[in-house]
Amino acid sequence: MMRKTAKRFQAALFGLAAASLLAVPSAQADGYLATQPEELEDLVLGTDMIGFNVSPKEYNLRTGQAYSLKIKASGYQEYALVAPEFFDYIWLRKVEAGDMEIKANSIYELEFEDESEAEIFFVPIRPGTYQMYARGLLEKGTVVTIHVK
């Protein structure tokens, strides 16, 4: 009697598991996700004469979409740009700076000592709201909010 009950219970669990798999929509992707990235508006660090303002103040992104983001430093300040949570939840394709491409698994910090620029190519992989900011300048407003859906 116990074996029949156990078997019925296992069959019921298997049925529930199978039904839940069928109910979840599957992700649809045709081809390589990182080709043809959407170019975001350039992020400019130091849009004022003091060098603390940034433009734009926020980005709205989608998971699974490839993006390229050019970051331009005005040279008014030194900027150690970090985004700890955001950088953890992107697939990084490459960083271009000067005449080189840097292919790495992750970014810890992008440091701009003078007027310069870098471009990152990435795919967000986790929804959330994140901050990208210049270390030591967050309180002065050198921060960008990134919304990922």
PDB file of C-alpha atoms in Angstrom:
ATOM      1  CA  MET A   1       0.000   0.000   0.000  1.00  0.00           C
ATOM      2  CA  MET A   2       2.861   2.401   0.877  1.00  0.00           C
ATOM      3  CA  ARG A   3       4.594   1.681  -2.437  1.00  0.00           C
ATOM      4  CA  LYS A   4       1.489   2.533  -4.449  1.00  0.00           C
ATOM      5  CA  THR A   5       1.080   5.799  -2.533  1.00  0.00           C
ATOM      6  CA  ALA A   6       4.760   6.659  -3.012  1.00  0.00           C
ATOM      7  CA  LYS A   7       4.532   5.884  -6.741  1.00  0.00           C
ATOM      8  CA  ARG A   8       1.398   8.016  -7.098  1.00  0.00           C
ATOM      9  CA  PHE A   9       3.134  10.854  -5.249  1.00  0.00           C
ATOM     10  CA  GLN A  10       6.197  10.583  -7.542  1.00  0.00           C
ATOM     11  CA  ALA A  11       3.975  10.532 -10.625  1.00  0.00           C
ATOM     12  CA  ALA A  12       2.108  13.610  -9.392  1.00  0.00           C
ATOM     13  CA  LEU A  13       5.403  15.462  -8.756  1.00  0.00           C
ATOM     14  CA  PHE A  14       6.698  14.508 -12.191  1.00  0.00           C
ATOM     15  CA  GLY A  15       3.460  15.734 -13.772  1.00  0.00           C
ATOM     16  CA  LEU A  16       3.677  19.065 -11.940  1.00  0.00           C
ATOM     17  CA  ALA A  17       7.311  19.514 -12.952  1.00  0.00           C
ATOM     18  CA  ALA A  18       6.531  18.758 -16.601  1.00  0.00           C
ATOM     19  CA  ALA A  19       3.556  21.132 -16.599  1.00  0.00           C
ATOM     20  CA  SER A  20       5.631  23.942 -15.086  1.00  0.00           C
ATOM     21  CA  LEU A  21       8.293  23.516 -17.768  1.00  0.00           C
ATOM     22  CA  LEU A  22       5.665  23.791 -20.474  1.00  0.00           C
ATOM     23  CA  ALA A  23       4.180  26.919 -18.881  1.00  0.00           C
ATOM     24  CA  VAL A  24       7.496  28.833 -18.839  1.00  0.00           C
ATOM     25  CA  PRO A  25       8.096  30.716 -22.084  1.00  0.00           C
ATOM     26  CA  SER A  26      11.400  29.790 -23.653  1.00  0.00           C
ATOM     27  CA  ALA A  27      13.948  32.405 -24.668  1.00  0.00           C
ATOM     28  CA  GLN A  28      14.142  32.935 -28.400  1.00  0.00           C
ATOM     29  CA  ALA A  29      17.431  34.007 -29.920  1.00  0.00           C
ATOM     30  CA  ASP A  30      18.454  33.745 -33.529  1.00  0.00           C
ATOM     31  CA  GLY A  31      22.191  33.848 -33.946  1.00  0.00           C
ATOM     32  CA  TYR A  32      24.955  35.526 -32.011  1.00  0.00           C
ATOM     33  CA  LEU A  33      23.499  38.028 -29.503  1.00  0.00           C
ATOM     34  CA  ALA A  34      26.469  40.408 -29.489  1.00  0.00           C
ATOM     35  CA  THR A  35      26.418  41.287 -33.182  1.00  0.00           C
ATOM     36  CA  GLN A  36      24.945  44.602 -34.202  1.00  0.00           C
ATOM     37  CA  PRO A  37      24.948  46.204 -30.746  1.00  0.00           C
ATOM     38  CA  GLU A  38      22.593  49.076 -30.104  1.00  0.00           C
ATOM     39  CA  GLU A  39      24.661  52.246 -29.725  1.00  0.00           C
ATOM     40  CA  LEU A  40      23.751  54.098 -26.543  1.00  0.00           C
ATOM     41  CA  GLU A  41      24.011  57.858 -26.172  1.00  0.00           C
ATOM     42  CA  ASP A  42      27.604  58.754 -25.237  1.00  0.00           C
ATOM     43  CA  LEU A  43      28.209  59.076 -21.511  1.00  0.00           C
ATOM     44  CA  VAL A  44      30.105  62.324 -20.927  1.00  0.00           C
ATOM     45  CA  LEU A  45      31.906  62.760 -17.618  1.00  0.00           C
ATOM     46  CA  GLY A  46      32.333  66.396 -16.594  1.00  0.00           C
ATOM     47  CA  THR A  47      29.776  68.331 -18.604  1.00  0.00           C
ATOM     48  CA  ASP A  48      30.281  71.425 -16.420  1.00  0.00           C
ATOM     49  CA  MET A  49      33.442  73.493 -15.856  1.00  0.00           C
ATOM     50  CA  ILE A  50      34.032  71.887 -12.436  1.00  0.00           C
ATOM     51  CA  GLY A  51      33.776  68.409 -13.903  1.00  0.00           C
ATOM     52  CA  PHE A  52      31.211  66.727 -11.667  1.00  0.00           C
ATOM     53  CA  ASN A  53      28.091  66.587 -13.866  1.00  0.00           C
ATOM     54  CA  VAL A  54      27.428  63.716 -16.253  1.00  0.00           C
ATOM     55  CA  SER A  55      25.158  63.354 -19.235  1.00  0.00           C
ATOM     56  CA  PRO A  56      22.901  61.491 -19.619  1.00  0.00           C
ATOM     57  CA  LYS A  57      21.795  60.756 -16.053  1.00  0.00           C
ATOM     58  CA  GLU A  58      20.206  57.371 -16.834  1.00  0.00           C
ATOM     59  CA  TYR A  59      19.961  54.539 -19.331  1.00  0.00           C
ATOM     60  CA  ASN A  60      17.125  52.055 -19.914  1.00  0.00           C
ATOM     61  CA  LEU A  61      18.354  48.666 -21.157  1.00  0.00           C
ATOM     62  CA  ARG A  62      16.970  45.170 -21.806  1.00  0.00           C
ATOM     63  CA  THR A  63      18.504  41.843 -20.893  1.00  0.00           C
ATOM     64  CA  GLY A  64      19.771  39.876 -23.862  1.00  0.00           C
ATOM     65  CA  GLN A  65      20.283  42.964 -26.064  1.00  0.00           C
ATOM     66  CA  ALA A  66      23.820  43.867 -27.144  1.00  0.00           C
ATOM     67  CA  TYR A  67      24.920  47.444 -26.475  1.00  0.00           C
ATOM     68  CA  SER A  68      27.912  49.674 -27.046  1.00  0.00           C
ATOM     69  CA  LEU A  69      28.559  52.599 -24.729  1.00  0.00           C
ATOM     70  CA  LYS A  70      31.177  55.233 -25.449  1.00  0.00           C
ATOM     71  CA  ILE A  71      32.393  56.981 -22.299  1.00  0.00           C
ATOM     72  CA  LYS A  72      34.095  60.347 -22.745  1.00  0.00           C
ATOM     73  CA  ALA A  73      36.023  62.089 -19.984  1.00  0.00           C
ATOM     74  CA  SER A  74      36.265  65.874 -20.160  1.00  0.00           C
ATOM     75  CA  GLY A  75      39.614  66.037 -18.392  1.00  0.00           C
ATOM     76  CA  TYR A  76      38.356  68.443 -15.702  1.00  0.00           C
ATOM     77  CA  GLN A  77      38.726  65.696 -13.071  1.00  0.00           C
ATOM     78  CA  GLU A  78      40.250  62.261 -12.789  1.00  0.00           C
ATOM     79  CA  TYR A  79      37.477  59.679 -12.981  1.00  0.00           C
ATOM     80  CA  ALA A  80      37.751  56.158 -11.583  1.00  0.00           C
ATOM     81  CA  LEU A  81      34.480  54.855 -13.003  1.00  0.00           C
ATOM     82  CA  VAL A  82      32.978  51.864 -11.203  1.00  0.00           C
ATOM     83  CA  ALA A  83      29.670  49.995 -11.322  1.00  0.00           C
ATOM     84  CA  PRO A  84      30.168  47.010  -9.002  1.00  0.00           C
ATOM     85  CA  GLU A  85      26.744  45.393  -9.330  1.00  0.00           C
ATOM     86  CA  PHE A  86      26.195  46.301 -12.983  1.00  0.00           C
ATOM     87  CA  PHE A  87      29.616  45.044 -14.084  1.00  0.00           C
ATOM     88  CA  ASP A  88      28.863  41.742 -12.321  1.00  0.00           C
ATOM     89  CA  TYR A  89      25.655  41.275 -14.330  1.00  0.00           C
ATOM     90  CA  ILE A  90      26.792  41.904 -17.887  1.00  0.00           C
ATOM     91  CA  TRP A  91      28.467  39.675 -20.424  1.00  0.00           C
ATOM     92  CA  LEU A  92      31.428  41.752 -21.540  1.00  0.00           C
ATOM     93  CA  ARG A  93      32.428  41.371 -25.170  1.00  0.00           C
ATOM     94  CA  LYS A  94      35.278  43.901 -25.271  1.00  0.00           C
ATOM     95  CA  VAL A  95      36.558  47.342 -24.322  1.00  0.00           C
ATOM     96  CA  GLU A  96      38.067  49.645 -26.935  1.00  0.00           C
ATOM     97  CA  ALA A  97      40.435  52.367 -25.787  1.00  0.00           C
ATOM     98  CA  GLY A  98      42.878  54.248 -27.959  1.00  0.00           C
ATOM     99  CA  ASP A  99      44.092  51.948 -30.701  1.00  0.00           C
ATOM    100  CA  MET A 100      43.456  48.727 -28.859  1.00  0.00           C
ATOM    101  CA  GLU A 101      40.734  46.225 -28.055  1.00  0.00           C
ATOM    102  CA  ILE A 102      40.740  44.629 -24.640  1.00  0.00           C
ATOM    103  CA  LYS A 103      38.933  41.313 -24.401  1.00  0.00           C
ATOM    104  CA  ALA A 104      38.312  40.307 -20.817  1.00  0.00           C
ATOM    105  CA  ASN A 105      35.684  38.555 -18.709  1.00  0.00           C
ATOM    106  CA  SER A 106      34.840  41.559 -16.568  1.00  0.00           C
ATOM    107  CA  ILE A 107      35.559  45.175 -15.725  1.00  0.00           C
ATOM    108  CA  TYR A 108      36.517  46.337 -12.269  1.00  0.00           C
ATOM    109  CA  GLU A 109      37.169  50.019 -12.994  1.00  0.00           C
ATOM    110  CA  LEU A 110      37.729  52.363 -15.921  1.00  0.00           C
ATOM    111  CA  GLU A 111      40.146  55.120 -14.975  1.00  0.00           C
ATOM    112  CA  PHE A 112      40.329  58.339 -16.961  1.00  0.00           C
ATOM    113  CA  GLU A 113      43.229  60.596 -15.916  1.00  0.00           C
ATOM    114  CA  ASP A 114      42.953  63.122 -18.752  1.00  0.00           C
ATOM    115  CA  GLU A 115      40.575  63.924 -21.594  1.00  0.00           C
ATOM    116  CA  SER A 116      40.018  60.527 -23.176  1.00  0.00           C
ATOM    117  CA  GLU A 117      37.422  57.942 -24.124  1.00  0.00           C
ATOM    118  CA  ALA A 118      36.700  54.238 -24.008  1.00  0.00           C
ATOM    119  CA  GLU A 119      33.899  52.162 -25.473  1.00  0.00           C
ATOM    120  CA  ILE A 120      32.459  49.042 -23.857  1.00  0.00           C
ATOM    121  CA  PHE A 121      30.517  46.347 -25.718  1.00  0.00           C
ATOM    122  CA  PHE A 122      28.265  44.231 -23.510  1.00  0.00           C
ATOM    123  CA  VAL A 123      25.009  42.337 -23.011  1.00  0.00           C
ATOM    124  CA  PRO A 124      23.046  42.823 -19.733  1.00  0.00           C
ATOM    125  CA  ILE A 125      22.112  39.466 -18.224  1.00  0.00           C
ATOM    126  CA  ARG A 126      20.167  40.375 -15.073  1.00  0.00           C
ATOM    127  CA  PRO A 127      17.317  42.848 -14.550  1.00  0.00           C
ATOM    128  CA  GLY A 128      17.693  45.509 -11.893  1.00  0.00           C
ATOM    129  CA  THR A 129      18.578  49.130 -11.198  1.00  0.00           C
ATOM    130  CA  TYR A 130      22.279  49.888 -10.932  1.00  0.00           C
ATOM    131  CA  GLN A 131      24.592  52.848 -10.417  1.00  0.00           C
ATOM    132  CA  MET A 132      27.738  53.696 -12.350  1.00  0.00           C
ATOM    133  CA  TYR A 133      29.748  56.381 -10.600  1.00  0.00           C
ATOM    134  CA  ALA A 134      33.167  57.946 -10.236  1.00  0.00           C
ATOM    135  CA  ARG A 135      34.837  56.734  -7.065  1.00  0.00           C
ATOM    136  CA  GLY A 136      35.060  59.627  -4.583  1.00  0.00           C
ATOM    137  CA  LEU A 137      32.727  61.819  -6.647  1.00  0.00           C
ATOM    138  CA  LEU A 138      29.395  60.064  -6.052  1.00  0.00           C
ATOM    139  CA  GLU A 139      28.306  62.673  -3.481  1.00  0.00           C
ATOM    140  CA  LYS A 140      29.095  65.439  -5.995  1.00  0.00           C
ATOM    141  CA  GLY A 141      26.740  63.946  -8.588  1.00  0.00           C
ATOM    142  CA  THR A 142      29.096  62.033 -10.852  1.00  0.00           C
ATOM    143  CA  VAL A 143      26.640  59.137 -11.112  1.00  0.00           C
ATOM    144  CA  VAL A 144      24.486  57.455 -13.755  1.00  0.00           C
ATOM    145  CA  THR A 145      21.497  55.191 -13.067  1.00  0.00           C
ATOM    146  CA  ILE A 146      21.097  52.113 -15.273  1.00  0.00           C
ATOM    147  CA  HIS A 147      17.714  50.368 -15.424  1.00  0.00           C
ATOM    148  CA  VAL A 148      17.734  46.857 -16.905  1.00  0.00           C
ATOM    149  CA  LYS A 149      14.442  45.099 -17.702  1.00  0.00           C
TER     150      LYS A 149
END
